[in-house]
Coordinates of C-alpha atoms and ligand atoms in Angstrom, one line a residue:
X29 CA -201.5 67.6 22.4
X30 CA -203.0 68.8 25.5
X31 CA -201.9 72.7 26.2
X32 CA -202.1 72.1 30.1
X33 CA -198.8 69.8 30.2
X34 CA -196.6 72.5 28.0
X35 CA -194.1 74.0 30.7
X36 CA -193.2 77.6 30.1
X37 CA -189.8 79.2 31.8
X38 CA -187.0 81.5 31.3
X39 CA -183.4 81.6 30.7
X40 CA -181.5 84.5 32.1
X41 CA -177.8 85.3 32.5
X42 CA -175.2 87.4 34.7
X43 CA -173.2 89.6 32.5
X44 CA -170.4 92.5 33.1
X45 CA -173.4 94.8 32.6
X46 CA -176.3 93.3 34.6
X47 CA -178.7 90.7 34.1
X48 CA -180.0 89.7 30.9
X49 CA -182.7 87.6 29.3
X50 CA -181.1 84.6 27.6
X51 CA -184.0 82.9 25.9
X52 CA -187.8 82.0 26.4
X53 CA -188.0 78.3 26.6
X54 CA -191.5 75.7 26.5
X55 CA -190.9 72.1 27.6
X56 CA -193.4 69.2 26.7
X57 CA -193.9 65.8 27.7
X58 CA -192.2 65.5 23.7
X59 CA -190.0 68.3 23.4
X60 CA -187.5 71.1 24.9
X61 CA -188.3 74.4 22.6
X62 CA -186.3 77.8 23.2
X63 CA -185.4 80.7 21.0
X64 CA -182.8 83.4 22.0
X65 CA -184.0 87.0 23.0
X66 CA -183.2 90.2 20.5
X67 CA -181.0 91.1 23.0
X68 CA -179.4 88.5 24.2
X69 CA -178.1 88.0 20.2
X70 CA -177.1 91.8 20.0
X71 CA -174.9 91.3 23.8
X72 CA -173.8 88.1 22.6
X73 CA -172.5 89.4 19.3
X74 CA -170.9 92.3 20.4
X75 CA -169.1 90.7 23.7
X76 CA -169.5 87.4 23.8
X77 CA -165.6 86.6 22.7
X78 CA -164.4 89.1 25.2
X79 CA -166.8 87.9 28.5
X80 CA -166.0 84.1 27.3
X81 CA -170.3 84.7 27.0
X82 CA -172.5 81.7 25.2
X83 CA -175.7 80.2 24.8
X84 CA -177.8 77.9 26.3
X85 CA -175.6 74.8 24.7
X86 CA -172.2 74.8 22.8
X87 CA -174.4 73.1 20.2
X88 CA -177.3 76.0 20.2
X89 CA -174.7 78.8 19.2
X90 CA -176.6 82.4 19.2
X91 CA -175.5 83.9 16.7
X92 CA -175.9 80.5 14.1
X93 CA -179.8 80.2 15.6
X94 CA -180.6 83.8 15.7
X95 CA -184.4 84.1 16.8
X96 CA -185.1 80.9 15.4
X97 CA -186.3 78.1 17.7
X98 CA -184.1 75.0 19.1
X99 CA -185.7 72.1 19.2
X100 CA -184.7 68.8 21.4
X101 CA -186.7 65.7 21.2
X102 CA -187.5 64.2 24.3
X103 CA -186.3 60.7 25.2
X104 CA -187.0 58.3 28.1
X105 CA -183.6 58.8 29.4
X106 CA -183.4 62.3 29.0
X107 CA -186.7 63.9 29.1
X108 CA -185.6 67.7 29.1
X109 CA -182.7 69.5 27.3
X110 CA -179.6 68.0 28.5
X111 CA -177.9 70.6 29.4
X112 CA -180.7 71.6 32.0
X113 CA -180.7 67.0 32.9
X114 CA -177.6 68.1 34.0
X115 CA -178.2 71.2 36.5
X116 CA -180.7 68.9 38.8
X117 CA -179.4 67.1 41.2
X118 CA -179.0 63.4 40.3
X119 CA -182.4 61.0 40.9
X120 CA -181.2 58.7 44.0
X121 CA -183.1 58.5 47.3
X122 CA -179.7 59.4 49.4
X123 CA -179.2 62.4 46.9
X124 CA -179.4 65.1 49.8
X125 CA -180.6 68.0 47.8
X126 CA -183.1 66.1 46.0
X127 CA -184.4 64.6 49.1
X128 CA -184.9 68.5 50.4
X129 CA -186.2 69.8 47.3
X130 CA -188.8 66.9 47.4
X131 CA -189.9 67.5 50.8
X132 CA -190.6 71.0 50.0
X133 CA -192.6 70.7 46.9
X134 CA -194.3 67.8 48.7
X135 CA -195.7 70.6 51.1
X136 CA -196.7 72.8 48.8
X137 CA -200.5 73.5 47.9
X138 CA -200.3 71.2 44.3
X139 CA -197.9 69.2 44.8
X140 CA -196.4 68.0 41.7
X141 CA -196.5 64.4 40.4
X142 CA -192.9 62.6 40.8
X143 CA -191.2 62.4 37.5
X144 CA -191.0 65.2 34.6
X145 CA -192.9 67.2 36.7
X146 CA -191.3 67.4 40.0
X147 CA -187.7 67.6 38.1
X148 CA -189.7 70.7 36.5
X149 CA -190.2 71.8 39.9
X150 CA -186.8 71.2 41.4
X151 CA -185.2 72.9 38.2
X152 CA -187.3 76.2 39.1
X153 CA -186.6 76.4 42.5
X154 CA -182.6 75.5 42.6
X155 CA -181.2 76.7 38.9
X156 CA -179.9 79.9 39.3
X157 CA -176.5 81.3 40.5
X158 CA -174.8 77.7 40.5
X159 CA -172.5 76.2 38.2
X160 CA -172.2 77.7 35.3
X161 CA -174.0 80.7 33.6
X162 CA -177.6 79.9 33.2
X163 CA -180.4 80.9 35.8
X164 CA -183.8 79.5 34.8
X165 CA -187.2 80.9 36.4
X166 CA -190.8 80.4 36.0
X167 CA -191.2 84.3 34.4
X168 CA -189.5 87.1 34.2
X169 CA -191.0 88.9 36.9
X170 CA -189.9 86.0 39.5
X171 CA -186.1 86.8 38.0
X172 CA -186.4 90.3 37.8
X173 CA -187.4 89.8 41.7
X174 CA -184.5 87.5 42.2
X175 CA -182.1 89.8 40.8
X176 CA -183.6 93.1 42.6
X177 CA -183.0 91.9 45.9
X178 CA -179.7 90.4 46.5
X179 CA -180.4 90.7 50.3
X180 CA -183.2 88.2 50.0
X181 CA -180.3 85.4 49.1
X182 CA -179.7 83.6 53.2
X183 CA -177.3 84.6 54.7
X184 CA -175.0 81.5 55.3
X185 CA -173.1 80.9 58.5
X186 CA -172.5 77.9 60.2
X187 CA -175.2 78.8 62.4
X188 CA -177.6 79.0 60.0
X189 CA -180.8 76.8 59.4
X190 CA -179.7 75.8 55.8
X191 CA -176.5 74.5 57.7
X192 CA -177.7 72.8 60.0
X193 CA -180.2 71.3 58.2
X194 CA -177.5 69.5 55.6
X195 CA -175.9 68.7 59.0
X196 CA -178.7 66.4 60.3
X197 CA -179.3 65.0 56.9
X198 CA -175.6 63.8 56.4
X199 CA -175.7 62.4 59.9
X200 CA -179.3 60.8 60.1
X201 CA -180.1 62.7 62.8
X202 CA -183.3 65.3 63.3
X203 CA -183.5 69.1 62.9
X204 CA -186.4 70.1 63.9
X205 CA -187.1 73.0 61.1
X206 CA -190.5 73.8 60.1
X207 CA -192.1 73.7 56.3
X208 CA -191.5 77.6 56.0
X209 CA -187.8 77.7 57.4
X210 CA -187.0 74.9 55.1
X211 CA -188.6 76.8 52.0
X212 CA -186.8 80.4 53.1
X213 CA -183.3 78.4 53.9
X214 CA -183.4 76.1 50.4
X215 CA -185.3 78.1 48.0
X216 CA -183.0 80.8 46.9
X217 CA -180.2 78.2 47.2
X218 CA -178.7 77.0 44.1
X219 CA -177.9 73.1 43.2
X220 CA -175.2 71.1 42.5
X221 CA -175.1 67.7 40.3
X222 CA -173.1 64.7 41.4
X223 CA -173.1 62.1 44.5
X224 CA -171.2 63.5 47.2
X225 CA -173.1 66.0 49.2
X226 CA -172.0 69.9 48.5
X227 CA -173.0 73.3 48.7
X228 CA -171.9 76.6 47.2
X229 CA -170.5 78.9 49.5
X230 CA -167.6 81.6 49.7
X231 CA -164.5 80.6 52.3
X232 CA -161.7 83.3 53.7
X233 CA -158.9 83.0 50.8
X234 CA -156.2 81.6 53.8
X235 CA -154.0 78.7 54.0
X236 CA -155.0 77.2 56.9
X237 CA -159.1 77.4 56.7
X238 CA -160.9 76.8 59.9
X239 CA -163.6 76.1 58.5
X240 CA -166.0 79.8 58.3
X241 CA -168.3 80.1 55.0
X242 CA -170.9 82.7 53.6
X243 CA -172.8 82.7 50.8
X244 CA -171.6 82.3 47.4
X245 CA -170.6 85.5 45.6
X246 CA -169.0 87.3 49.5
X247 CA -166.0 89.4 48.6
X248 CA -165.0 90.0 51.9
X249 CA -165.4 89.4 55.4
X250 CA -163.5 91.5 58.6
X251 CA -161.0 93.0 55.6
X252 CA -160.3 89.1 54.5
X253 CA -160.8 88.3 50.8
X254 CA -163.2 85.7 50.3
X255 CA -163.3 83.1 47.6
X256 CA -166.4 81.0 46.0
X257 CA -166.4 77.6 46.4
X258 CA -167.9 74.1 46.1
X259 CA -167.9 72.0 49.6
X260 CA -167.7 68.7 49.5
X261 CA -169.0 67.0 52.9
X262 CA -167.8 63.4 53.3
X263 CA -171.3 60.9 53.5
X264 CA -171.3 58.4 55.6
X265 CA -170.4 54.7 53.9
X266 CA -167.6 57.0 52.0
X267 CA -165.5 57.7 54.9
X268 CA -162.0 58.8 53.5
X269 CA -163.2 59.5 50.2
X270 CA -162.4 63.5 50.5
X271 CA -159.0 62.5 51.8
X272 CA -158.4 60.6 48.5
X273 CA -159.9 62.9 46.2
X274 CA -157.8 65.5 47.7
X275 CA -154.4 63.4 47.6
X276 CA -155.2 63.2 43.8
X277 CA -155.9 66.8 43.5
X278 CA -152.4 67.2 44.8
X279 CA -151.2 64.5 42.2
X280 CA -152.6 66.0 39.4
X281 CA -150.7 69.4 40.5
X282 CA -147.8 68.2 40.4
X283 CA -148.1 66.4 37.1
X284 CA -148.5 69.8 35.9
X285 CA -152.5 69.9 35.2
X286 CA -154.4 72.8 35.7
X287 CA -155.7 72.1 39.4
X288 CA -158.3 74.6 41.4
X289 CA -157.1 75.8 44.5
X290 CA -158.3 73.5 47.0
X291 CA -159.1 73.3 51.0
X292 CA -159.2 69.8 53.1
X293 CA -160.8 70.6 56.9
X294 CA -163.2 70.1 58.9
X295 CA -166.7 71.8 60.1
X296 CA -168.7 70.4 63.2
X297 CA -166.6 67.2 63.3
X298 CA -167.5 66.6 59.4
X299 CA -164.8 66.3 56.8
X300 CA -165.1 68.9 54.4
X301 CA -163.3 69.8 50.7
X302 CA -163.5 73.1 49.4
X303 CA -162.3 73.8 45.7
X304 CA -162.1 76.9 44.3
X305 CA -164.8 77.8 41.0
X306 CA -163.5 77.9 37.9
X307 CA -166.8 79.1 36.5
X308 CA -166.6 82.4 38.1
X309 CA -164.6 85.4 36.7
X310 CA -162.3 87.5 39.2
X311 CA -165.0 89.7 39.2
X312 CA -167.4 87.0 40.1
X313 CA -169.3 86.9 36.9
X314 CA -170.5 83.6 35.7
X315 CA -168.5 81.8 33.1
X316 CA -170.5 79.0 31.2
X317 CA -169.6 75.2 31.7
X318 CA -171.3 72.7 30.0
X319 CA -170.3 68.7 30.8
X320 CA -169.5 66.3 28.1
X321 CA -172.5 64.5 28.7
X322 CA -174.8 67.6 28.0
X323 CA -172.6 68.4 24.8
X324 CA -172.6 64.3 23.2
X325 CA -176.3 64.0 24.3
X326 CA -177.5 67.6 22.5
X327 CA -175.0 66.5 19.1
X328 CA -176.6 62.8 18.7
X329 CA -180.1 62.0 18.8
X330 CA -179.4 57.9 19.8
X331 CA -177.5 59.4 22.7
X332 CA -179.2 57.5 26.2
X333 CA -176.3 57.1 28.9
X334 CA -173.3 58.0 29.7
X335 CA -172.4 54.3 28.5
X336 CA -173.2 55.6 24.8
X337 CA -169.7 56.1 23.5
X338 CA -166.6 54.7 24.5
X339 CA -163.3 56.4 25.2
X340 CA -162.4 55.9 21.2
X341 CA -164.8 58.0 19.7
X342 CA -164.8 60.3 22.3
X343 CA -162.1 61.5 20.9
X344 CA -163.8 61.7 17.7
X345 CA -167.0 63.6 19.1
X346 CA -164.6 66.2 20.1
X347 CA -163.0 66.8 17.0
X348 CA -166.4 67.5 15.6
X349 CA -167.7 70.0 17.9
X350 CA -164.3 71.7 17.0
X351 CA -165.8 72.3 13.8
X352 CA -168.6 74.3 15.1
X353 CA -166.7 75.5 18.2
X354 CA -163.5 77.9 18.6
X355 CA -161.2 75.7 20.3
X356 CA -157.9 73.8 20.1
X357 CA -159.5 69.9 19.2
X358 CA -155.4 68.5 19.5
X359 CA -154.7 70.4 22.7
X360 CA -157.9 69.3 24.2
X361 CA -157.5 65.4 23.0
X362 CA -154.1 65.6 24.3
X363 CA -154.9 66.5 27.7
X364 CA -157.7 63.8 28.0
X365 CA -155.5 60.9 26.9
X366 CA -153.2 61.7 29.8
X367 CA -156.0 62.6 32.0
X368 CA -156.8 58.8 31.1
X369 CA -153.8 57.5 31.8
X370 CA -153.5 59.1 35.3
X371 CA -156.8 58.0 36.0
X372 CA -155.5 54.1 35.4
X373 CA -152.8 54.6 37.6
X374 CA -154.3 56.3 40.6
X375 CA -157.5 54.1 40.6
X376 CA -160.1 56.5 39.5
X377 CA -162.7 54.4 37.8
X378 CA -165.1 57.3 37.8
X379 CA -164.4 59.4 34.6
X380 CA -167.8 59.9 33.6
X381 CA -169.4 62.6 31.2
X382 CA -170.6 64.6 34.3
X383 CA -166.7 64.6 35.4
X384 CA -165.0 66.2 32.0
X385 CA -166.4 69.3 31.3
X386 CA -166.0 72.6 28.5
X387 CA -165.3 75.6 30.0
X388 CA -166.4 79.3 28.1
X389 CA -169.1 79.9 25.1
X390 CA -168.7 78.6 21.5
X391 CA -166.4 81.9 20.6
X392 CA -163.9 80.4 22.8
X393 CA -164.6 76.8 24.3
X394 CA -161.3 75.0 26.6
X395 CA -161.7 71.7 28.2
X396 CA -162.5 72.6 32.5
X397 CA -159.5 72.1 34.8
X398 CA -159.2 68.8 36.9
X399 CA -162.0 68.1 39.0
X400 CA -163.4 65.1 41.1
X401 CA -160.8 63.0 40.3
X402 CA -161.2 61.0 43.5
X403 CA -159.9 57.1 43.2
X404 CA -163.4 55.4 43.6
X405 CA -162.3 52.0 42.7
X406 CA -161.3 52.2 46.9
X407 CA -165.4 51.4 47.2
X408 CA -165.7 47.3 45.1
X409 CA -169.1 48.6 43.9
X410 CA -167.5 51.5 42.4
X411 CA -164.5 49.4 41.2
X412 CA -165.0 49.6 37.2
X413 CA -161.4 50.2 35.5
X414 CA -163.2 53.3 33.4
X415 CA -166.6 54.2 33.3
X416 CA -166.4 55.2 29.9
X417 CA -165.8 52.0 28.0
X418 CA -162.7 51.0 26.7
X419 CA -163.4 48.4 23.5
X420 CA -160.3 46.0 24.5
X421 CA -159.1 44.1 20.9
X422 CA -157.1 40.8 22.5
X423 CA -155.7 40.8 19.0
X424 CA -153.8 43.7 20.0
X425 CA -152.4 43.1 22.8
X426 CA -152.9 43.4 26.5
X427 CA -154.1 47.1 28.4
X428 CA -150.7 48.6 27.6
X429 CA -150.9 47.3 23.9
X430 CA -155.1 48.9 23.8
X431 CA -154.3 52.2 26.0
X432 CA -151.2 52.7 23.5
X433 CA -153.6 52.5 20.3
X434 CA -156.3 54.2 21.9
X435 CA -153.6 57.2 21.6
X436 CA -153.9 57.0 17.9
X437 CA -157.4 58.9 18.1
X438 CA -156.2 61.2 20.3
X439 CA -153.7 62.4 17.9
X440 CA -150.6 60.7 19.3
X441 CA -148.0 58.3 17.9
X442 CA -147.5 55.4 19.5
X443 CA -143.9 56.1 20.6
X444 CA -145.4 59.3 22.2
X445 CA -147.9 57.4 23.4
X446 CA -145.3 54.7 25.0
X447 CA -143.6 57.9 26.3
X448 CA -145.9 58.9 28.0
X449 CA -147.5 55.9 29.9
X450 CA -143.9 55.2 31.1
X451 CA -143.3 58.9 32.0
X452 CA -146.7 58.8 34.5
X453 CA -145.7 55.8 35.7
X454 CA -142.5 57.0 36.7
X455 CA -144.3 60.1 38.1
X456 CA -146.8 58.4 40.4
X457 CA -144.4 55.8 41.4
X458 CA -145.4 56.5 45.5
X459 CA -148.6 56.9 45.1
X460 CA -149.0 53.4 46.7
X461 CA -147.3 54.6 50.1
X462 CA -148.9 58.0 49.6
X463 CA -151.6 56.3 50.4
X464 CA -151.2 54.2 52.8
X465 CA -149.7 57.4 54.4
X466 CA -153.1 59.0 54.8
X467 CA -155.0 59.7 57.8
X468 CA -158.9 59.1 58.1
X469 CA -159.7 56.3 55.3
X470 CA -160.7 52.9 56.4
X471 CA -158.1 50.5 56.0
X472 CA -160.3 47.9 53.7
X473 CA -160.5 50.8 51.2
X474 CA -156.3 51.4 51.4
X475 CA -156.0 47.8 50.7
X476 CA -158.2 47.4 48.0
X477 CA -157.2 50.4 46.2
X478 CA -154.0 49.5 46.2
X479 CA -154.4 46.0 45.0
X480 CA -155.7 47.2 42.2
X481 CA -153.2 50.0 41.6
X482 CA -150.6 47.6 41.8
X483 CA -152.2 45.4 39.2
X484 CA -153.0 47.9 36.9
X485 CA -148.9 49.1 37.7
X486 CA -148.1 45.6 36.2
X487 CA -150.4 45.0 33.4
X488 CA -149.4 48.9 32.0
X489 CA -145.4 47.9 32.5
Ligands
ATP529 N1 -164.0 73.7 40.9 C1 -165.2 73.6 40.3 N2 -165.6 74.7 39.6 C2 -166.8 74.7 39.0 N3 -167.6 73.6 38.9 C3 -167.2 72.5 39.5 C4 -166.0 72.4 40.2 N4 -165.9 71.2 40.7 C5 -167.0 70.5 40.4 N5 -167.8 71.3 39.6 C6 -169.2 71.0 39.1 O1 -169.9 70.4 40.1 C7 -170.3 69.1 39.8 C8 -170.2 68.1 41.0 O2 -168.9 68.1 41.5 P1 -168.1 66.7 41.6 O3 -168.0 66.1 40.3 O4 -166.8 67.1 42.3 O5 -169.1 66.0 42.6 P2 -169.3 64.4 42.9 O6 -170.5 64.4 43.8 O7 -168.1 63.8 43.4 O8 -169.7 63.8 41.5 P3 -169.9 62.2 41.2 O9 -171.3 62.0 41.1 O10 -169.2 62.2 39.8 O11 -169.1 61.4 42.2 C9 -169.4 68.6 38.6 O12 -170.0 67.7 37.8 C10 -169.2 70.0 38.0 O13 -170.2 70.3 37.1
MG530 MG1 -168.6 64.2 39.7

């Protein structure tokens, strides 16, 4: 093996009592290797039920490892530790924050090759303070730095160059900001995964937001409370999408799921969503998330894609991380199923791994409240029925026949399962006008989404 391609970085964490050093971690063209810090096991062991604290993966568990190294084996698909795959932003060219992160590294004095080694790069510069509870540096002195000086974070305003900059990208049009400006506005900026363009920023907790923001972690602001936040800005060739996502926000609400606070408005003429963070404490500490995809990838070695299971043994992969995790496997599966169901009636083919996510450390693991549950099948090239595969047997029956015995392996009879699909139906019953209803999404993408959600109405009757 040669030494020079061995990557070395750290893990650190946010806790009620400061910083701490998570784990020291080496990644190889062949392998992700970490091992947890003394002290990270002591903190862990004595609060880590109380702080909902955990390791580096739901399936790394601190105080099962100890000292002792983890070990991933790299794959084509998935050539670093899942759970870290999924902090980067996702590898398209209209990816926004990869496009920035690119350009910056491309400017530097070695610029790394594309591949392994610029996600390497990307994942130094953008993982820390964003979702979730890991921060990864180069060394400890670069966190030690990070953490010291709190100041050094931009301050974001809508006037700000970091602004303005995502402004002109979303828009195709040029800010003129030079190589250092760029670096200072998007190096101590933390990433988010996923296609829409966001940031992280902290908006006034009102009802009727106007659209100010700061940076992430702001308390307060002229004696109003601030809250952390993603911000979803609409892309062009998704026009409406945001006003959809946040129809079926409302939806979800009022089916009784457990919905973040959420804000639809607009900043310099682009539409905007804020939701509020459900992987920050009150206090603002960081609670750790880790997405189904990062969890079924870490548990199976044959794991490539998010196509690697299907919505059957999903069901299954949870009930055995419930045997090495402190969570309620029935409660959990429950939840999903219906998740599912709603999903088939409001035209959200986009249930990926990245989209279901486990909320606090292995002491205490829930499944994440209801996020991005926007009804992409509006787009055709989005239009899938689920993304996760559902294995259709004609022998028993039709959709409503296959969704009703798909309840059976998420622990529900099939007369509770028949309740149920008939109780949402009955509950989303105006969806259809709802809408048609809406202001600011192209009619094409109405029509086509409610085709379909009258056809899936039928088949499910
Ligand atoms: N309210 C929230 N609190 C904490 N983390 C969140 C919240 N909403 C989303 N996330 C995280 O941010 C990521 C991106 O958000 P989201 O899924 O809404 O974006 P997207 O671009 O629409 O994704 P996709 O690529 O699936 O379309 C999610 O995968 C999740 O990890
Ligand atoms: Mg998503």
């Amino acid at each position: 093996m040669v030494l020079s391609t061995d990557k070395h970085a750290v893990i650190w964490t946010r806790t009620k009592d400061g910083p701490l050093k998570m784990a020291d971690m080496i990644v190889t063209p062949k392998q992700t290797r970490f091992s947890y810090t003394k002290e990270f096991i002591e903190y862990d062991a004595e609060y880590g039920a109380k702080y909902l604290a955990g390791g580096v993966s739901l399936l790394a568990p601190p105080q099962q490892y100890k000292t002792e190294q983890v070990t991933y084996l790299a794959k084509d698909s998935i050539p670093l530790y899942p759970r870290l795959m999924s902090m980067l932003p996702a590898r398209n060219e209209t990816n926004i924050q990869r496009r920035l992160y690119t350009r910056i590294l491309e400017k530097s004095d070695l610029p790394p090759k594309p591949g392994l080694d610029t996600d390497w790069e990307i994942l130094l510069l953008s993982a820390h303070n964003g979702i979730g509870h890991l921060d990864i540096f180069r060394d400890d002195r670069i966190a030690e730095n990070y953490y010291n000086n709190p100041e050094q974070r931009n301050l974001l305003t809508s006037r700000s160059a970091y602004w303005k900059q995502i402004q002109a990208e979303i828009q195709n049009t040029v800010y003129d900001i030079d190589d250092d400006e760029l670096l200072d506005a998007f190096g101590p900026t933390p990433s988010v995964g996923g296609m829409i363009p966001k940031i992280l920023v902290a908006i006034p907790d009102v009802k009727n937001w106007q659209g100010e923001f700061a940076s992430p972690g702001t308390k307060e602001v002229d004696d109003v409370g601030y809250v952390d936040v993603i911000l979803k800005i609409e892309p062009i060739g998704y026009e409406g999408v945001l006003t959809l996502e946040a129809l079926c926000l409302e939806l979800h609400q009022e089916l009784d799921f457990e919905v973040p606070q959420f804000w639809l408005s607009e900043i310099d003429g682009m539409r905007v969503l804020a939701i509020k963070r459900f992987d920050r404490s009150g206090e603002g500490y960081p609670i750790p998330m880790e997405s189904f995809y990062s969890v079924f990838a870490i548990g199976d070695k044959y794991f490539q894609s998010n196509a690697d299971t299907d919505l059957e043994e999903m069901a299954y992969r949870i009930a055995r991380l419930g045997k090495v995790a402190n969570m309620d496997v029935r409660a959990i599966q429950h939840e999903l199923y219906k998740r599912l169901i709603v999903a088939l009636f409001t035209g959200n083919g986009d249930l990926h791994l990245e989209n279901l996510s486990f909320l606090g450390g292995a002491e205490h693991v829930k499944l994440a409240p209801v996020y991005d549950p926007a009804p992409m099948r509006a787009w055709s090239r989005h239009n899938t029925r689920f993304a996760i595969p559902l294995i259709f047997d004609d022998e028993v029956g039709g959709l409503r026949e296959n969704i009703i015995k798909l309840g059976e392996a998420y622990q529900y009879t099939n007369k509770q399962a028949v309740s149920l699909i008939d109780e949402i139906a009955e509950k989303t019953k105006d969806y259809i006008k709802r809408v048609e209803a809406l202001n600011g999404v192209p009619e094409q993408n109405k029509k086509l989404l409610i085709e379909i959600v009258k056809k899936e109405r039928e088949l499910l009757k």
